[in-house]
């Protein structure tokens, strides 16, 4: 997807980027490719691929969950890596208040560099594991939305993310073709952690790749024992 195709696909979805936002995406792309030479951030570095598979793909969540476009919601992105989906969301929808979490120090440093260079406000970057941060009262049940992309299967992802969501908020699950199976396997985890699926959006990226976004409403508090200690959610998913 060329930069022009990116802008035009967003236009079709009712999203208009300013010149400044277009420049911010381009600068982010350059910083990503540059830093990726020093250490591993992403396997995707071709410009067209970055615009499609990172930038556009990240923004699809706001195409379907329109509250992200207009409300100054708080959003936590768990296992954000090089900043996906939260940094494209922040660039396109500057009113969002985002928190990015990653366990790897090098990625956190990269994110801080991007945030400083693009002069993004209301962004907080947290280095650590979701299992630890989810037990910290400063973060627990504080967010309108949680997102995570390519972090873990749904049963595990639920334990990493739902503790951060306030009652009345939602977890936005971004998945590919295995979404339904993962959701079936994760039903028990979602129920245990206080979530229920309220809607799901099935669509294809412009290159034909299948995508699914599932909205999991948080209707009751997560029991205190979750998230369990670091490593346990992945080793012994809630069943
Ligand atoms: N969301 C990004 C990165 C996916 S890779 C994208 O879609 O491109 C998964 C990322 O999650 C890695 O950067 C890894 O360091 C981080 N991660 C894995 N387990 C984690 C955990 N338990 N807590 C916090 N971060 C974690």
PDB file of N, CA, C and O and ligand atoms in Angstrom, residues 41-42 53-54 57-58 77-85 101-104 107 126 128-133 148-152 160 230-231, ligand 1:
ATOM      1  N   UNK A  41      12.981  -5.070  15.675  1.00  0.00           N
ATOM      2  CA  UNK A  41      11.697  -4.469  16.042  1.00  0.00           C
ATOM      3  C   UNK A  41      10.569  -5.092  15.240  1.00  0.00           C
ATOM      4  O   UNK A  41       9.459  -5.252  15.721  1.00  0.00           O
ATOM      5  N   UNK A  42      10.846  -5.397  13.979  1.00  0.00           N
ATOM      6  CA  UNK A  42       9.812  -5.918  13.090  1.00  0.00           C
ATOM      7  C   UNK A  42      10.458  -6.636  11.912  1.00  0.00           C
ATOM      8  O   UNK A  42      11.567  -6.278  11.497  1.00  0.00           O
ATOM      9  N   UNK A  53       0.544  -3.292   6.622  1.00  0.00           N
ATOM     10  CA  UNK A  53       0.460  -4.309   7.681  1.00  0.00           C
ATOM     11  C   UNK A  53       0.682  -3.760   9.079  1.00  0.00           C
ATOM     12  O   UNK A  53       0.328  -4.405  10.066  1.00  0.00           O
ATOM     13  N   UNK A  54       1.309  -2.590   9.175  1.00  0.00           N
ATOM     14  CA  UNK A  54       1.445  -1.967  10.494  1.00  0.00           C
ATOM     15  C   UNK A  54       0.510  -0.763  10.649  1.00  0.00           C
ATOM     16  O   UNK A  54      -0.332  -0.751  11.546  1.00  0.00           O
ATOM     17  N   UNK A  57      -3.336  -1.518   9.231  1.00  0.00           N
ATOM     18  CA  UNK A  57      -3.884  -2.594  10.066  1.00  0.00           C
ATOM     19  C   UNK A  57      -4.156  -2.094  11.492  1.00  0.00           C
ATOM     20  O   UNK A  57      -5.190  -2.413  12.082  1.00  0.00           O
ATOM     21  N   UNK A  58      -3.256  -1.292  12.038  1.00  0.00           N
ATOM     22  CA  UNK A  58      -3.461  -0.751  13.385  1.00  0.00           C
ATOM     23  C   UNK A  58      -4.707   0.129  13.452  1.00  0.00           C
ATOM     24  O   UNK A  58      -5.434   0.128  14.447  1.00  0.00           O
ATOM     25  N   UNK A  77      -2.088  -0.361  25.460  1.00  0.00           N
ATOM     26  CA  UNK A  77      -1.682  -1.291  24.406  1.00  0.00           C
ATOM     27  C   UNK A  77      -0.633  -2.223  25.021  1.00  0.00           C
ATOM     28  O   UNK A  77       0.472  -1.792  25.336  1.00  0.00           O
ATOM     29  N   UNK A  78      -1.008  -3.466  25.193  1.00  0.00           N
ATOM     30  CA  UNK A  78      -0.155  -4.405  25.924  1.00  0.00           C
ATOM     31  C   UNK A  78       0.693  -5.216  24.937  1.00  0.00           C
ATOM     32  O   UNK A  78       0.162  -5.790  23.991  1.00  0.00           O
ATOM     33  N   UNK A  79       2.005  -5.249  25.170  1.00  0.00           N
ATOM     34  CA  UNK A  79       2.913  -5.920  24.238  1.00  0.00           C
ATOM     35  C   UNK A  79       2.943  -5.145  22.932  1.00  0.00           C
ATOM     36  O   UNK A  79       2.785  -5.683  21.843  1.00  0.00           O
ATOM     37  N   UNK A  80       3.178  -3.869  23.046  1.00  0.00           N
ATOM     38  CA  UNK A  80       3.067  -2.954  21.899  1.00  0.00           C
ATOM     39  C   UNK A  80       4.217  -3.102  20.904  1.00  0.00           C
ATOM     40  O   UNK A  80       4.080  -2.729  19.742  1.00  0.00           O
ATOM     41  N   UNK A  81       5.351  -3.658  21.326  1.00  0.00           N
ATOM     42  CA  UNK A  81       6.469  -3.882  20.403  1.00  0.00           C
ATOM     43  C   UNK A  81       6.985  -2.564  19.860  1.00  0.00           C
ATOM     44  O   UNK A  81       7.407  -1.681  20.600  1.00  0.00           O
ATOM     45  N   UNK A  82       6.919  -2.411  18.542  1.00  0.00           N
ATOM     46  CA  UNK A  82       7.355  -1.166  17.911  1.00  0.00           C
ATOM     47  C   UNK A  82       6.246  -0.109  17.904  1.00  0.00           C
ATOM     48  O   UNK A  82       6.354   0.906  17.223  1.00  0.00           O
ATOM     49  N   UNK A  83       5.149  -0.375  18.642  1.00  0.00           N
ATOM     50  CA  UNK A  83       4.104   0.634  18.808  1.00  0.00           C
ATOM     51  C   UNK A  83       2.767   0.316  18.148  1.00  0.00           C
ATOM     52  O   UNK A  83       1.965   1.223  17.919  1.00  0.00           O
ATOM     53  N   UNK A  84       2.517  -0.975  17.909  1.00  0.00           N
ATOM     54  CA  UNK A  84       1.284  -1.336  17.192  1.00  0.00           C
ATOM     55  C   UNK A  84       0.308  -2.093  18.076  1.00  0.00           C
ATOM     56  O   UNK A  84       0.708  -3.059  18.709  1.00  0.00           O
ATOM     57  N   UNK A  85      -0.969  -1.634  18.060  1.00  0.00           N
ATOM     58  CA  UNK A  85      -1.583  -0.611  17.217  1.00  0.00           C
ATOM     59  C   UNK A  85      -1.567   0.819  17.785  1.00  0.00           C
ATOM     60  O   UNK A  85      -2.057   1.730  17.123  1.00  0.00           O
ATOM     61  N   UNK A 101       2.770  -0.668  26.850  1.00  0.00           N
ATOM     62  CA  UNK A 101       3.491  -1.582  27.739  1.00  0.00           C
ATOM     63  C   UNK A 101       4.304  -2.562  26.914  1.00  0.00           C
ATOM     64  O   UNK A 101       3.788  -3.161  25.964  1.00  0.00           O
ATOM     65  N   UNK A 102       5.581  -2.708  27.259  1.00  0.00           N
ATOM     66  CA  UNK A 102       6.357  -3.795  26.660  1.00  0.00           C
ATOM     67  C   UNK A 102       7.415  -4.279  27.642  1.00  0.00           C
ATOM     68  O   UNK A 102       7.964  -3.504  28.425  1.00  0.00           O
ATOM     69  N   UNK A 103       7.703  -5.571  27.546  1.00  0.00           N
ATOM     70  CA  UNK A 103       8.647  -6.209  28.465  1.00  0.00           C
ATOM     71  C   UNK A 103      10.095  -5.976  28.052  1.00  0.00           C
ATOM     72  O   UNK A 103      11.003  -6.213  28.848  1.00  0.00           O
ATOM     73  N   UNK A 104      10.319  -5.519  26.835  1.00  0.00           N
ATOM     74  CA  UNK A 104      11.691  -5.353  26.353  1.00  0.00           C
ATOM     75  C   UNK A 104      12.156  -3.894  26.392  1.00  0.00           C
ATOM     76  O   UNK A 104      11.601  -3.030  25.708  1.00  0.00           O
ATOM     77  N   UNK A 107      12.830  -1.909  23.112  1.00  0.00           N
ATOM     78  CA  UNK A 107      11.634  -1.459  22.392  1.00  0.00           C
ATOM     79  C   UNK A 107      11.049  -0.229  23.081  1.00  0.00           C
ATOM     80  O   UNK A 107      10.594   0.709  22.420  1.00  0.00           O
ATOM     81  N   UNK A 126       5.482   2.244  29.479  1.00  0.00           N
ATOM     82  CA  UNK A 126       5.782   1.488  30.693  1.00  0.00           C
ATOM     83  C   UNK A 126       6.573   0.235  30.330  1.00  0.00           C
ATOM     84  O   UNK A 126       6.138  -0.562  29.489  1.00  0.00           O
ATOM     85  N   UNK A 128       7.788  -3.304  31.367  1.00  0.00           N
ATOM     86  CA  UNK A 128       7.519  -4.372  32.316  1.00  0.00           C
ATOM     87  C   UNK A 128       6.620  -5.417  31.709  1.00  0.00           C
ATOM     88  O   UNK A 128       6.223  -5.316  30.546  1.00  0.00           O
ATOM     89  N   UNK A 129       6.317  -6.400  32.522  1.00  0.00           N
ATOM     90  CA  UNK A 129       5.431  -7.473  32.065  1.00  0.00           C
ATOM     91  C   UNK A 129       4.011  -7.179  32.473  1.00  0.00           C
ATOM     92  O   UNK A 129       3.747  -6.699  33.588  1.00  0.00           O
ATOM     93  N   UNK A 130       3.098  -7.531  31.592  1.00  0.00           N
ATOM     94  CA  UNK A 130       1.683  -7.304  31.833  1.00  0.00           C
ATOM     95  C   UNK A 130       1.240  -7.929  33.154  1.00  0.00           C
ATOM     96  O   UNK A 130       0.415  -7.354  33.872  1.00  0.00           O
ATOM     97  N   UNK A 131       1.815  -9.087  33.489  1.00  0.00           N
ATOM     98  CA  UNK A 131       1.386  -9.791  34.704  1.00  0.00           C
ATOM     99  C   UNK A 131       1.714  -8.969  35.953  1.00  0.00           C
ATOM    100  O   UNK A 131       0.991  -9.039  36.957  1.00  0.00           O
ATOM    101  N   UNK A 132       2.813  -8.238  35.929  1.00  0.00           N
ATOM    102  CA  UNK A 132       3.198  -7.415  37.085  1.00  0.00           C
ATOM    103  C   UNK A 132       2.449  -6.090  37.097  1.00  0.00           C
ATOM    104  O   UNK A 132       1.914  -5.671  38.123  1.00  0.00           O
ATOM    105  N   UNK A 133       2.403  -5.439  35.936  1.00  0.00           N
ATOM    106  CA  UNK A 133       1.776  -4.117  35.858  1.00  0.00           C
ATOM    107  C   UNK A 133       0.267  -4.222  36.121  1.00  0.00           C
ATOM    108  O   UNK A 133      -0.329  -3.322  36.708  1.00  0.00           O
ATOM    109  N   UNK A 148      -4.375  -5.264  22.073  1.00  0.00           N
ATOM    110  CA  UNK A 148      -3.135  -6.033  21.951  1.00  0.00           C
ATOM    111  C   UNK A 148      -3.176  -6.661  20.574  1.00  0.00           C
ATOM    112  O   UNK A 148      -4.218  -7.146  20.137  1.00  0.00           O
ATOM    113  N   UNK A 149      -2.034  -6.601  19.891  1.00  0.00           N
ATOM    114  CA  UNK A 149      -1.955  -7.240  18.580  1.00  0.00           C
ATOM    115  C   UNK A 149      -0.747  -8.157  18.593  1.00  0.00           C
ATOM    116  O   UNK A 149       0.338  -7.757  19.026  1.00  0.00           O
ATOM    117  N   UNK A 150      -0.946  -9.389  18.127  1.00  0.00           N
ATOM    118  CA  UNK A 150       0.143 -10.367  18.005  1.00  0.00           C
ATOM    119  C   UNK A 150       0.875 -10.581  19.331  1.00  0.00           C
ATOM    120  O   UNK A 150       2.096 -10.681  19.379  1.00  0.00           O
ATOM    121  N   UNK A 151       0.123 -10.623  20.420  1.00  0.00           N
ATOM    122  CA  UNK A 151       0.720 -10.800  21.745  1.00  0.00           C
ATOM    123  C   UNK A 151       0.613 -12.245  22.207  1.00  0.00           C
ATOM    124  O   UNK A 151       1.600 -12.820  22.669  1.00  0.00           O
ATOM    125  N   UNK A 152      -0.564 -12.821  22.112  1.00  0.00           N
ATOM    126  CA  UNK A 152      -0.774 -14.182  22.615  1.00  0.00           C
ATOM    127  C   UNK A 152      -2.123 -14.679  22.141  1.00  0.00           C
ATOM    128  O   UNK A 152      -2.942 -13.890  21.650  1.00  0.00           O
ATOM    129  N   UNK A 160      -3.670 -11.057  30.260  1.00  0.00           N
ATOM    130  CA  UNK A 160      -2.705  -9.959  30.162  1.00  0.00           C
ATOM    131  C   UNK A 160      -3.391  -8.588  30.097  1.00  0.00           C
ATOM    132  O   UNK A 160      -2.782  -7.587  30.449  1.00  0.00           O
ATOM    133  N   UNK A 230       4.146 -13.715  36.655  1.00  0.00           N
ATOM    134  CA  UNK A 230       4.732 -13.694  35.318  1.00  0.00           C
ATOM    135  C   UNK A 230       5.070 -15.102  34.836  1.00  0.00           C
ATOM    136  O   UNK A 230       5.727 -15.865  35.534  1.00  0.00           O
ATOM    137  N   UNK A 231       4.594 -15.431  33.659  1.00  0.00           N
ATOM    138  CA  UNK A 231       4.858 -16.732  33.056  1.00  0.00           C
ATOM    139  C   UNK A 231       3.684 -17.699  33.191  1.00  0.00           C
ATOM    140  O   UNK A 231       3.435 -18.504  32.297  1.00  0.00           O
TER     141      UNK A 231
HETATM  142  N1  LIG B   1       1.927  -5.478  19.180  1.00  0.00           N
HETATM  143  C1  LIG B   1       3.102  -5.445  18.328  1.00  0.00           C
HETATM  144  C2  LIG B   1       4.215  -6.403  18.812  1.00  0.00           C
HETATM  145  C3  LIG B   1       3.865  -7.857  18.828  1.00  0.00           C
HETATM  146  S1  LIG B   1       5.216  -8.873  19.343  1.00  0.00           S
HETATM  147  C4  LIG B   1       2.691  -5.729  16.897  1.00  0.00           C
HETATM  148  O1  LIG B   1       1.564  -6.106  16.659  1.00  0.00           O
HETATM  149  O2  LIG B   1       3.533  -5.583  15.997  1.00  0.00           O
HETATM  150  C5  LIG B   1       4.816  -9.089  21.065  1.00  0.00           C
HETATM  151  C6  LIG B   1       5.415  -8.022  21.962  1.00  0.00           C
HETATM  152  O3  LIG B   1       4.903  -8.246  23.261  1.00  0.00           O
HETATM  153  C7  LIG B   1       6.933  -8.057  22.074  1.00  0.00           C
HETATM  154  O4  LIG B   1       7.439  -6.749  21.880  1.00  0.00           O
HETATM  155  C8  LIG B   1       7.207  -8.557  23.494  1.00  0.00           C
HETATM  156  O5  LIG B   1       8.346  -7.940  24.084  1.00  0.00           O
HETATM  157  C9  LIG B   1       5.933  -8.159  24.224  1.00  0.00           C
HETATM  158  N2  LIG B   1       5.521  -9.061  25.312  1.00  0.00           N
HETATM  159  C10 LIG B   1       5.416 -10.412  25.264  1.00  0.00           C
HETATM  160  N3  LIG B   1       4.935 -10.889  26.430  1.00  0.00           N
HETATM  161  C11 LIG B   1       4.739  -9.807  27.239  1.00  0.00           C
HETATM  162  C12 LIG B   1       4.254  -9.643  28.577  1.00  0.00           C
HETATM  163  N4  LIG B   1       3.888 -10.700  29.300  1.00  0.00           N
HETATM  164  N5  LIG B   1       4.175  -8.391  29.077  1.00  0.00           N
HETATM  165  C13 LIG B   1       4.552  -7.315  28.327  1.00  0.00           C
HETATM  166  N6  LIG B   1       5.012  -7.408  27.059  1.00  0.00           N
HETATM  167  C14 LIG B   1       5.104  -8.642  26.518  1.00  0.00           C
END
